[in-house]
Tab-separated table of C-alpha atoms and ligand atoms in Angstrom:
chain	number	residue	atom	x	y	z
A	966	UNK	CA	-0.219	-0.330	-0.128
A	967	UNK	CA	1.443	3.370	-1.152
A	968	UNK	CA	0.455	6.986	0.886
A	969	UNK	CA	-0.454	9.001	-1.438
A	970	UNK	CA	-2.122	12.231	-0.145
A	971	UNK	CA	-2.055	13.506	3.400
A	972	UNK	CA	-4.608	15.986	4.935
A	973	UNK	CA	-5.264	18.015	7.795
A	974	UNK	CA	-8.980	18.707	8.323
A	975	UNK	CA	-9.320	20.809	11.227
A	976	UNK	CA	-13.181	21.230	11.889
A	977	UNK	CA	-15.174	23.410	14.990
A	978	UNK	CA	-18.755	22.330	16.261
A	979	UNK	CA	-21.076	24.480	18.580
A	980	UNK	CA	-21.381	22.808	21.120
A	981	UNK	CA	-23.866	24.123	24.350
A	982	UNK	CA	-20.853	24.992	26.680
A	983	UNK	CA	-18.366	26.527	24.149
A	984	UNK	CA	-17.119	25.756	20.573
A	985	UNK	CA	-14.931	23.230	20.956
A	986	UNK	CA	-11.932	22.453	18.067
A	987	UNK	CA	-11.228	19.118	16.680
A	988	UNK	CA	-7.829	18.137	14.236
A	989	UNK	CA	-8.529	14.828	12.009
A	990	UNK	CA	-6.057	13.722	9.149
A	991	UNK	CA	-7.392	11.618	6.277
A	992	UNK	CA	-4.807	9.787	4.482
A	993	UNK	CA	-5.151	8.035	1.055
A	994	UNK	CA	-3.749	4.990	-0.672
A	995	UNK	CA	-2.751	3.748	-4.025
A	996	UNK	CA	-5.179	0.943	-2.634
A	997	UNK	CA	-8.201	3.538	-2.974
A	998	UNK	CA	-8.749	3.197	1.307
A	999	UNK	CA	-9.205	6.343	2.574
A	1000	UNK	CA	-7.620	6.313	6.805
A	1001	UNK	CA	-8.836	8.980	9.720
A	1002	UNK	CA	-6.782	9.540	12.142
A	1003	UNK	CA	-7.261	12.781	14.846
A	1004	UNK	CA	-5.355	14.726	17.562
A	1005	UNK	CA	-6.483	15.758	20.756
A	1006	UNK	CA	-4.880	18.692	22.742
A	1007	UNK	CA	-6.180	17.658	26.047
A	1008	UNK	CA	-8.857	19.793	25.526
A	1009	UNK	CA	-10.240	18.075	22.295
A	1010	UNK	CA	-7.374	20.249	20.135
A	1011	UNK	CA	-7.815	23.993	21.157
A	1012	UNK	CA	-5.126	25.124	18.192
A	1013	UNK	CA	-6.298	21.981	15.836
A	1014	UNK	CA	-5.025	24.412	12.902
A	1015	UNK	CA	-1.444	24.001	14.462
A	1016	UNK	CA	-1.284	20.554	14.826
A	1017	UNK	CA	-2.749	20.783	10.737
A	1018	UNK	CA	0.687	22.694	9.838
A	1019	UNK	CA	2.769	20.485	11.530
A	1020	UNK	CA	1.080	18.003	9.160
A	1021	UNK	CA	1.567	19.462	5.965
A	1022	UNK	CA	4.742	21.347	6.433
A	1023	UNK	CA	6.036	18.191	7.894
A	1024	UNK	CA	4.717	15.021	8.196
A	1025	UNK	CA	3.504	14.418	5.113
A	1026	UNK	CA	6.136	15.364	2.385
A	1027	UNK	CA	7.651	12.069	4.631
A	1028	UNK	CA	4.364	10.186	4.308
A	1029	UNK	CA	3.249	10.617	0.935
A	1030	UNK	CA	4.767	7.712	-1.747
A	1031	UNK	CA	5.873	5.932	1.030
A	1032	UNK	CA	4.960	1.625	0.755
A	1033	UNK	CA	4.224	0.096	4.367
A	1034	UNK	CA	2.378	-2.943	5.169
A	1035	UNK	CA	2.881	-1.933	8.699
A	1036	UNK	CA	2.185	0.675	11.252
A	1037	UNK	CA	5.616	1.084	13.808
A	1038	UNK	CA	8.608	1.619	10.925
A	1039	UNK	CA	6.260	4.428	9.604
A	1040	UNK	CA	5.793	6.254	13.136
A	1041	UNK	CA	9.337	5.162	14.168
A	1042	UNK	CA	10.742	6.809	10.966
A	1043	UNK	CA	8.539	9.942	11.306
A	1044	UNK	CA	9.922	10.573	15.541
A	1045	UNK	CA	13.381	9.778	14.394
A	1046	UNK	CA	13.051	12.461	11.080
A	1047	UNK	CA	11.437	15.080	13.597
A	1048	UNK	CA	12.743	15.288	16.645
A	1049	UNK	CA	15.406	17.456	16.213
A	1050	UNK	CA	13.977	20.313	14.083
A	1051	UNK	CA	10.659	20.114	15.832
A	1052	UNK	CA	10.555	18.239	19.003
A	1053	UNK	CA	9.686	14.951	19.996
A	1054	UNK	CA	6.968	15.661	22.421
A	1055	UNK	CA	3.551	18.590	22.173
A	1056	UNK	CA	1.715	19.036	19.321
A	1057	UNK	CA	4.401	17.173	17.836
A	1058	UNK	CA	3.291	14.093	19.208
A	1059	UNK	CA	-0.342	14.672	19.145
A	1060	UNK	CA	0.330	15.302	15.005
A	1061	UNK	CA	2.294	11.959	15.115
A	1062	UNK	CA	-0.387	10.537	16.833
A	1063	UNK	CA	-3.328	11.522	14.658
A	1064	UNK	CA	-1.573	10.253	11.261
A	1065	UNK	CA	-0.143	6.751	13.565
A	1066	UNK	CA	-4.038	6.064	13.912
A	1067	UNK	CA	-5.177	6.769	10.719
A	1068	UNK	CA	-2.218	4.277	9.670
A	1069	UNK	CA	-3.691	1.646	11.894
A	1070	UNK	CA	-7.288	2.204	10.565
A	1071	UNK	CA	-6.041	1.711	7.175
A	1072	UNK	CA	-3.759	-1.313	8.085
A	1073	UNK	CA	-6.704	-3.142	9.532
A	1074	UNK	CA	-9.260	-1.952	6.727
A	1075	UNK	CA	-6.583	-3.647	4.596
A	1076	UNK	CA	-6.994	-6.643	6.369
A	1077	UNK	CA	-10.808	-6.410	6.473
A	1078	UNK	CA	-10.331	-6.718	9.852
A	1079	UNK	CA	-11.564	-3.635	13.325
A	1080	UNK	CA	-8.409	-2.223	14.887
A	1081	UNK	CA	-8.624	-4.051	17.798
A	1082	UNK	CA	-8.500	-7.025	15.797
A	1083	UNK	CA	-5.838	-5.880	14.513
A	1084	UNK	CA	-3.594	-5.261	17.862
A	1085	UNK	CA	-5.256	-8.409	19.372
A	1086	UNK	CA	-8.542	-7.715	20.676
A	1087	UNK	CA	-9.148	-8.830	24.318
A	1088	UNK	CA	-13.028	-8.026	25.218
A	1089	UNK	CA	-15.563	-6.551	22.780
A	1090	UNK	CA	-16.920	-3.842	25.499
A	1091	UNK	CA	-15.262	-1.762	27.513
A	1092	UNK	CA	-16.521	0.473	30.684
A	1093	UNK	CA	-16.799	3.896	30.629
A	1094	UNK	CA	-16.615	6.614	33.596
A	1095	UNK	CA	-19.243	9.400	33.202
A	1096	UNK	CA	-16.471	12.950	33.258
A	1097	UNK	CA	-18.596	15.274	34.112
A	1098	UNK	CA	-17.932	19.037	34.633
A	1099	UNK	CA	-16.065	21.620	37.566
A	1100	UNK	CA	-18.150	21.464	40.745
A	1101	UNK	CA	-18.644	25.086	40.540
A	1102	UNK	CA	-21.223	24.874	38.372
A	1103	UNK	CA	-23.577	24.283	40.402
A	1104	UNK	CA	-25.256	22.787	43.505
A	1105	UNK	CA	-24.695	19.190	44.329
A	1106	UNK	CA	-28.163	18.345	42.990
A	1107	UNK	CA	-27.032	19.610	39.525
A	1108	UNK	CA	-24.401	17.380	39.539
A	1109	UNK	CA	-26.544	14.144	40.521
A	1110	UNK	CA	-28.964	15.026	37.194
A	1111	UNK	CA	-26.371	15.183	35.220
A	1112	UNK	CA	-24.958	12.192	35.763
A	1113	UNK	CA	-28.655	10.648	36.292
A	1114	UNK	CA	-29.090	9.723	32.331
A	1115	UNK	CA	-25.521	7.340	32.655
A	1116	UNK	CA	-26.232	6.198	36.311
A	1117	UNK	CA	-29.607	4.575	34.074
A	1118	UNK	CA	-27.685	3.293	31.498
A	1119	UNK	CA	-25.824	0.857	34.433
A	1120	UNK	CA	-22.126	3.716	34.517
A	1121	UNK	CA	-21.014	3.034	37.649
A	1122	UNK	CA	-18.068	5.390	37.606
A	1123	UNK	CA	-18.227	9.171	37.427
A	1124	UNK	CA	-15.369	12.092	37.598
A	1125	UNK	CA	-16.280	15.456	39.026
A	1126	UNK	CA	-13.652	18.284	38.438
A	1127	UNK	CA	-12.404	21.126	41.218
A	1128	UNK	CA	-11.341	24.039	40.590
A	1129	UNK	CA	-9.815	26.762	42.543
A	1130	UNK	CA	-12.910	27.835	45.160
A	1131	UNK	CA	-11.906	24.544	46.126
A	1132	UNK	CA	-13.162	24.898	49.675
A	1133	UNK	CA	-17.130	25.269	47.739
A	1134	UNK	CA	-16.712	22.451	46.087
A	1135	UNK	CA	-15.538	19.949	48.437
A	1136	UNK	CA	-18.483	20.972	50.527
A	1137	UNK	CA	-20.686	20.286	47.124
A	1138	UNK	CA	-18.734	16.900	46.709
A	1139	UNK	CA	-19.404	16.288	50.300
A	1140	UNK	CA	-23.203	16.410	49.049
A	1141	UNK	CA	-23.309	15.048	45.815
A	1142	UNK	CA	-21.897	11.837	47.150
A	1143	UNK	CA	-24.681	11.515	49.503
A	1144	UNK	CA	-26.706	11.913	46.641
A	1145	UNK	CA	-25.216	9.418	44.380
A	1146	UNK	CA	-25.420	4.834	44.580
A	1147	UNK	CA	-22.893	4.080	47.338
A	1148	UNK	CA	-21.070	1.477	44.635
A	1149	UNK	CA	-20.380	4.350	42.197
A	1150	UNK	CA	-16.836	4.959	42.342
A	1151	UNK	CA	-16.127	8.651	42.262
A	1152	UNK	CA	-12.843	10.357	40.990
A	1153	UNK	CA	-11.809	13.988	41.470
A	1154	UNK	CA	-9.893	16.001	38.430
A	1155	UNK	CA	-7.584	18.770	39.615
A	1156	UNK	CA	-6.731	19.754	36.010
A	1157	UNK	CA	-3.542	21.209	37.059
A	1158	UNK	CA	-4.399	23.903	39.872
A	1159	UNK	CA	-2.997	23.280	43.345
A	1160	UNK	CA	-0.142	24.376	45.420
A	1161	UNK	CA	1.159	21.510	47.446
A	1162	UNK	CA	0.174	22.384	50.706
A	1163	UNK	CA	-3.956	23.064	49.254
A	1164	UNK	CA	-3.503	19.522	47.118
A	1165	UNK	CA	-2.215	17.882	50.727
A	1166	UNK	CA	-5.741	19.671	52.021
A	1167	UNK	CA	-7.925	18.468	49.443
A	1168	UNK	CA	-6.283	14.835	49.242
A	1169	UNK	CA	-7.142	14.377	52.938
A	1170	UNK	CA	-10.910	15.050	53.052
A	1171	UNK	CA	-11.044	13.057	49.760
A	1172	UNK	CA	-9.422	10.183	51.269
A	1173	UNK	CA	-12.488	10.523	54.113
A	1174	UNK	CA	-14.754	10.675	51.023
A	1175	UNK	CA	-13.392	7.841	49.621
A	1176	UNK	CA	-12.701	9.374	46.380
A	1177	UNK	CA	-11.103	6.613	43.922
A	1178	UNK	CA	-8.042	9.254	42.241
A	1179	UNK	CA	-7.143	12.507	42.426
A	1180	UNK	CA	-6.465	13.766	38.955
A	1181	UNK	CA	-3.678	15.658	38.082
A	1182	UNK	CA	-3.608	17.896	41.438
A	1183	UNK	CA	-0.426	20.035	40.665
A	1184	UNK	CA	0.892	21.359	37.609
A	1185	UNK	CA	2.843	18.113	35.857
A	1186	UNK	CA	5.812	20.559	35.742
A	1187	UNK	CA	6.120	20.553	39.548
A	1188	UNK	CA	7.977	16.809	40.103
A	1189	UNK	CA	9.195	17.283	43.558
A	1190	UNK	CA	5.508	18.266	44.754
A	1191	UNK	CA	3.735	15.452	43.155
A	1192	UNK	CA	6.169	12.995	44.674
A	1193	UNK	CA	5.263	14.777	47.807
A	1194	UNK	CA	2.031	14.841	47.579
A	1195	UNK	CA	2.076	10.808	45.829
A	1196	UNK	CA	3.787	9.876	49.402
A	1197	UNK	CA	1.427	10.748	51.486
A	1198	UNK	CA	-2.247	10.898	49.933
A	1199	UNK	CA	-4.116	7.642	50.802
A	1200	UNK	CA	-5.948	8.994	47.316
A	1201	UNK	CA	-4.198	7.341	44.840
A	1202	UNK	CA	-2.683	9.951	42.515
A	1203	UNK	CA	-3.688	10.140	38.412
A	1204	UNK	CA	-1.711	11.992	35.868
A	1205	UNK	CA	-0.911	10.898	32.032
A	1206	UNK	CA	-2.838	12.806	29.412
A	1207	UNK	CA	-0.425	15.030	29.404
A	1208	UNK	CA	2.179	12.676	28.873
A	1209	UNK	CA	4.341	11.728	25.713
A	1210	UNK	CA	4.615	7.582	25.750
A	1211	UNK	CA	6.627	5.098	27.521
A	1212	UNK	CA	9.634	7.221	29.017
A	1213	UNK	CA	7.590	9.875	30.364
A	1214	UNK	CA	5.080	7.662	31.781
A	1215	UNK	CA	8.165	5.295	33.664
A	1216	UNK	CA	9.242	8.458	34.924
A	1217	UNK	CA	6.362	9.415	36.914
A	1218	UNK	CA	5.563	6.018	38.068
A	1219	UNK	CA	9.032	4.936	39.040
A	1220	UNK	CA	10.091	8.693	40.596
A	1221	UNK	CA	6.804	10.657	40.955
A	1222	UNK	CA	4.683	7.957	42.906
A	1223	UNK	CA	1.548	8.307	40.516
A	1224	UNK	CA	-0.733	5.164	40.436
A	1225	UNK	CA	-3.708	5.818	38.177
A	1226	UNK	CA	-2.141	6.543	34.395
A	1227	UNK	CA	-3.992	7.690	31.566
A	1228	UNK	CA	-2.826	7.447	28.508
A	1229	UNK	CA	-4.552	8.522	25.333
A	1230	UNK	CA	-4.029	7.162	21.892
A	1231	UNK	CA	-4.731	10.494	20.517
A	1232	UNK	CA	-1.821	12.377	22.478
A	1233	UNK	CA	0.768	9.938	22.419
A	1234	UNK	CA	-0.344	7.338	20.095
A	1235	UNK	CA	-2.060	3.278	19.941
A	1236	UNK	CA	1.772	1.784	20.364
A	1237	UNK	CA	2.933	4.005	23.435
A	1238	UNK	CA	-0.839	3.785	24.979
A	1239	UNK	CA	-0.367	-0.257	24.581
A	1240	UNK	CA	3.286	0.247	26.041
A	1241	UNK	CA	2.469	2.488	29.160
A	1242	UNK	CA	-0.247	0.172	29.481
A	1243	UNK	CA	2.754	-2.910	29.776
A	1244	UNK	CA	4.970	-1.145	32.148
A	1245	UNK	CA	1.924	0.321	34.316
A	1246	UNK	CA	1.900	-3.203	35.521
A	1247	UNK	CA	5.054	-3.685	37.488
A	1248	UNK	CA	3.894	-0.538	39.327
A	1249	UNK	CA	0.781	-2.156	39.892
A	1250	UNK	CA	-0.874	0.951	38.690
A	1251	UNK	CA	-4.466	1.034	37.309
A	1252	UNK	CA	-3.937	2.034	33.472
A	1253	UNK	CA	-7.473	4.209	32.568
A	1254	UNK	CA	-6.942	5.971	29.172
A	1255	UNK	CA	-8.040	9.541	28.789
A	1256	UNK	CA	-10.503	10.705	25.883
A	1257	UNK	CA	-11.399	14.196	25.564
A	1258	UNK	CA	-11.387	14.733	21.577
A	1259	UNK	CA	-13.756	13.259	18.349
A	1260	UNK	CA	-15.389	9.997	17.464
A	1261	UNK	CA	-12.001	8.528	15.381
A	1262	UNK	CA	-9.799	9.374	18.986
A	1263	UNK	CA	-12.307	7.574	20.779
A	1264	UNK	CA	-12.647	4.268	18.750
A	1265	UNK	CA	-8.970	4.893	18.961
A	1266	UNK	CA	-8.705	4.673	22.553
A	1267	UNK	CA	-11.137	2.217	22.465
A	1268	UNK	CA	-9.091	0.038	19.877
A	1269	UNK	CA	-6.120	0.357	22.869
A	1270	UNK	CA	-8.405	-0.641	26.066
A	1271	UNK	CA	-9.702	-3.470	23.989
A	1272	UNK	CA	-6.467	-5.182	23.038
A	1273	UNK	CA	-5.059	-4.532	26.764
A	1274	UNK	CA	-5.574	-7.137	29.401
A	1275	UNK	CA	-4.922	-4.480	32.028
A	1276	UNK	CA	-7.299	-1.936	31.134
A	1277	UNK	CA	-11.533	-2.178	31.836
A	1278	UNK	CA	-12.414	1.086	32.183
A	1279	UNK	CA	-12.042	4.217	29.707
A	1280	UNK	CA	-13.510	8.344	30.250
A	1281	UNK	CA	-15.965	9.229	29.127
A	1282	UNK	CA	-16.685	12.910	28.235
A	1283	UNK	CA	-20.507	12.760	27.449
A	1284	UNK	CA	-20.956	16.562	26.693
A	1285	UNK	CA	-18.956	15.989	23.236
A	1286	UNK	CA	-22.246	13.149	22.535
A	1287	UNK	CA	-23.041	15.874	19.373
A	1288	UNK	CA	-20.068	16.319	18.497
A	1289	UNK	CA	-19.264	12.667	17.965
A	1290	UNK	CA	-22.469	12.348	16.205
A	1291	UNK	CA	-22.142	15.083	13.544
A	1292	UNK	CA	-18.470	13.490	12.844
A	1293	UNK	CA	-18.935	10.817	11.998
A	1294	UNK	CA	-19.124	8.086	14.712
A	1295	UNK	CA	-22.832	8.118	14.550
A	1296	UNK	CA	-25.510	6.751	17.718
A	1297	UNK	CA	-22.044	3.704	18.563
A	1298	UNK	CA	-20.801	5.938	21.167
A	1299	UNK	CA	-23.806	7.943	22.695
A	1300	UNK	CA	-25.283	7.398	25.666
A	1301	UNK	CA	-28.571	5.057	24.669
A	1302	UNK	CA	-25.834	3.332	23.228
A	1303	UNK	CA	-24.080	2.293	26.549
A	1304	UNK	CA	-25.314	-1.559	27.963
A	1305	UNK	CA	-24.415	-2.528	31.321
A	1306	UNK	CA	-21.708	0.462	31.689
A	1307	UNK	CA	-20.258	-0.178	28.609
A	1308	UNK	CA	-19.497	0.713	24.988
A	1309	UNK	CA	-19.083	-2.220	22.069
A	1310	UNK	CA	-16.471	-1.389	20.665
A	1311	UNK	CA	-16.206	-0.593	16.838
A	1312	UNK	CA	-16.426	-3.590	14.969
A	1313	UNK	CA	-14.513	-2.242	12.045
A	1314	UNK	CA	-13.328	-2.644	9.160
A	1315	UNK	CA	-10.519	-0.132	10.428
A	1316	UNK	CA	-11.417	1.939	13.278
A	1317	UNK	CA	-14.973	1.737	12.450
A	1318	UNK	CA	-15.796	6.059	12.077
A	1319	UNK	CA	-15.399	8.024	9.018
A	1320	UNK	CA	-15.439	11.018	9.396
A	1321	UNK	CA	-18.322	12.896	6.905
A	1322	UNK	CA	-16.478	13.876	3.288
A	1323	UNK	CA	-18.186	17.451	4.009
A	1324	UNK	CA	-16.982	18.209	7.499
A	1325	UNK	CA	-14.668	20.738	7.000
A	1326	UNK	CA	-17.142	22.995	4.943
A	1327	UNK	CA	-19.875	22.164	7.712
A	1328	UNK	CA	-17.975	22.828	10.677
A	1329	UNK	CA	-14.999	25.085	9.490
A	1330	UNK	CA	-12.431	25.565	11.784
A	1331	UNK	CA	-12.351	28.807	13.908
A	1332	UNK	CA	-9.208	29.834	15.609
A	1333	UNK	CA	-9.814	29.901	19.414
A	1334	UNK	CA	-8.782	33.485	20.231
A	1335	UNK	CA	-8.876	34.743	23.395
A	1336	UNK	CA	-11.701	31.890	24.438
A	1337	UNK	CA	-11.684	31.199	27.818
A	1338	UNK	CA	-11.833	27.476	28.925
A	1339	UNK	CA	-11.950	26.435	32.234
A	1340	UNK	CA	-14.661	27.133	35.353
A	1341	UNK	CA	-17.200	29.134	35.196
A	1342	UNK	CA	-15.377	31.769	37.188
A	1343	UNK	CA	-13.846	32.548	33.995
A	1344	UNK	CA	-10.310	31.169	35.215
A	1345	UNK	CA	-7.751	32.477	32.368
A	1346	UNK	CA	-5.521	29.829	32.380
A	1347	UNK	CA	-4.937	26.272	34.869
A	1348	UNK	CA	-1.947	27.102	36.218
A	1349	UNK	CA	-3.427	29.329	38.891
A	1350	UNK	CA	-2.081	27.401	41.942
A	1351	UNK	CA	-4.144	28.947	44.854
A	1352	UNK	CA	-6.704	31.478	45.929
B	1815	LIG	MG1	-8.187	15.140	33.124
């Protein structure tokens, strides 16, 4: 199979909360097959056009005209050819991941299988956790109502977010815990917000409430603080959505003491996400893929979860359902598709998701500009420390 065209497709979709951008790539071959990939920039490729430029200027010239039968050597070539010119992490890794996902889509299509079958499928359904919103967006009942449709579909895991107004958030969380079923596992995302002293206080309260993990409590560059918190917190500490593969993850497990890892195939690639899961077993860490992007990234992460023994739970940001449906996922990833708390892994061929041909014109990409992403209080930047 020879690659004939590599086309980035950034789009912006109006969602109820705010417009969100998504970063796709379309790869065509001389056999007429078309594969789709997607990059996540954690908050859904906020600068999808930047990732698109990397694909156009850097990766496409290395790909067009190349013959391939398996994915890994192509991706390794991209990494080695660009590491000193572009770097290996950040948006470079996001762009490379989008290409890798599209290549897996093509290889699996050529074999007449799903991507999960191509990787070695061990399960055909994957449990999801309801990834919900910031606690300061409403009282406890507001959050319980948001989660109710998912609980009705058998979901038994949920996550809410604590922000700079953490004292009030913890009061809301205490009330919310009482409103939810006892057997529901509840997790907290700190969105890279706190200093060590505040994170310690929050973690202590989370321990009292039986919270199952405290995600990104401290900006991930503050390594010593994370290690100190991990050593003292009774609540497991989770990181990974901003880590770019096995080297980063090994460091976080070995030196920072984290015990939940959250790789994302649309951030570090499918092969790296699977490698991370393998490393995590040596540390007894839980592996729960991060998902916060469009339907192609969701399908790629489901393929990872379906093909790795020690992954039986993935993130499910249910507020993205309209975007998944509009961008080629159809109804297969919607809340109504959840049964007994799990989603079916797409049966293929390939990823089982195809971006609509008219996506770029129906959902034209718009620069996010100075749009504020954060809590209702209007946090300009997640790295706000404490108030
Ligand atoms: Mg997160």
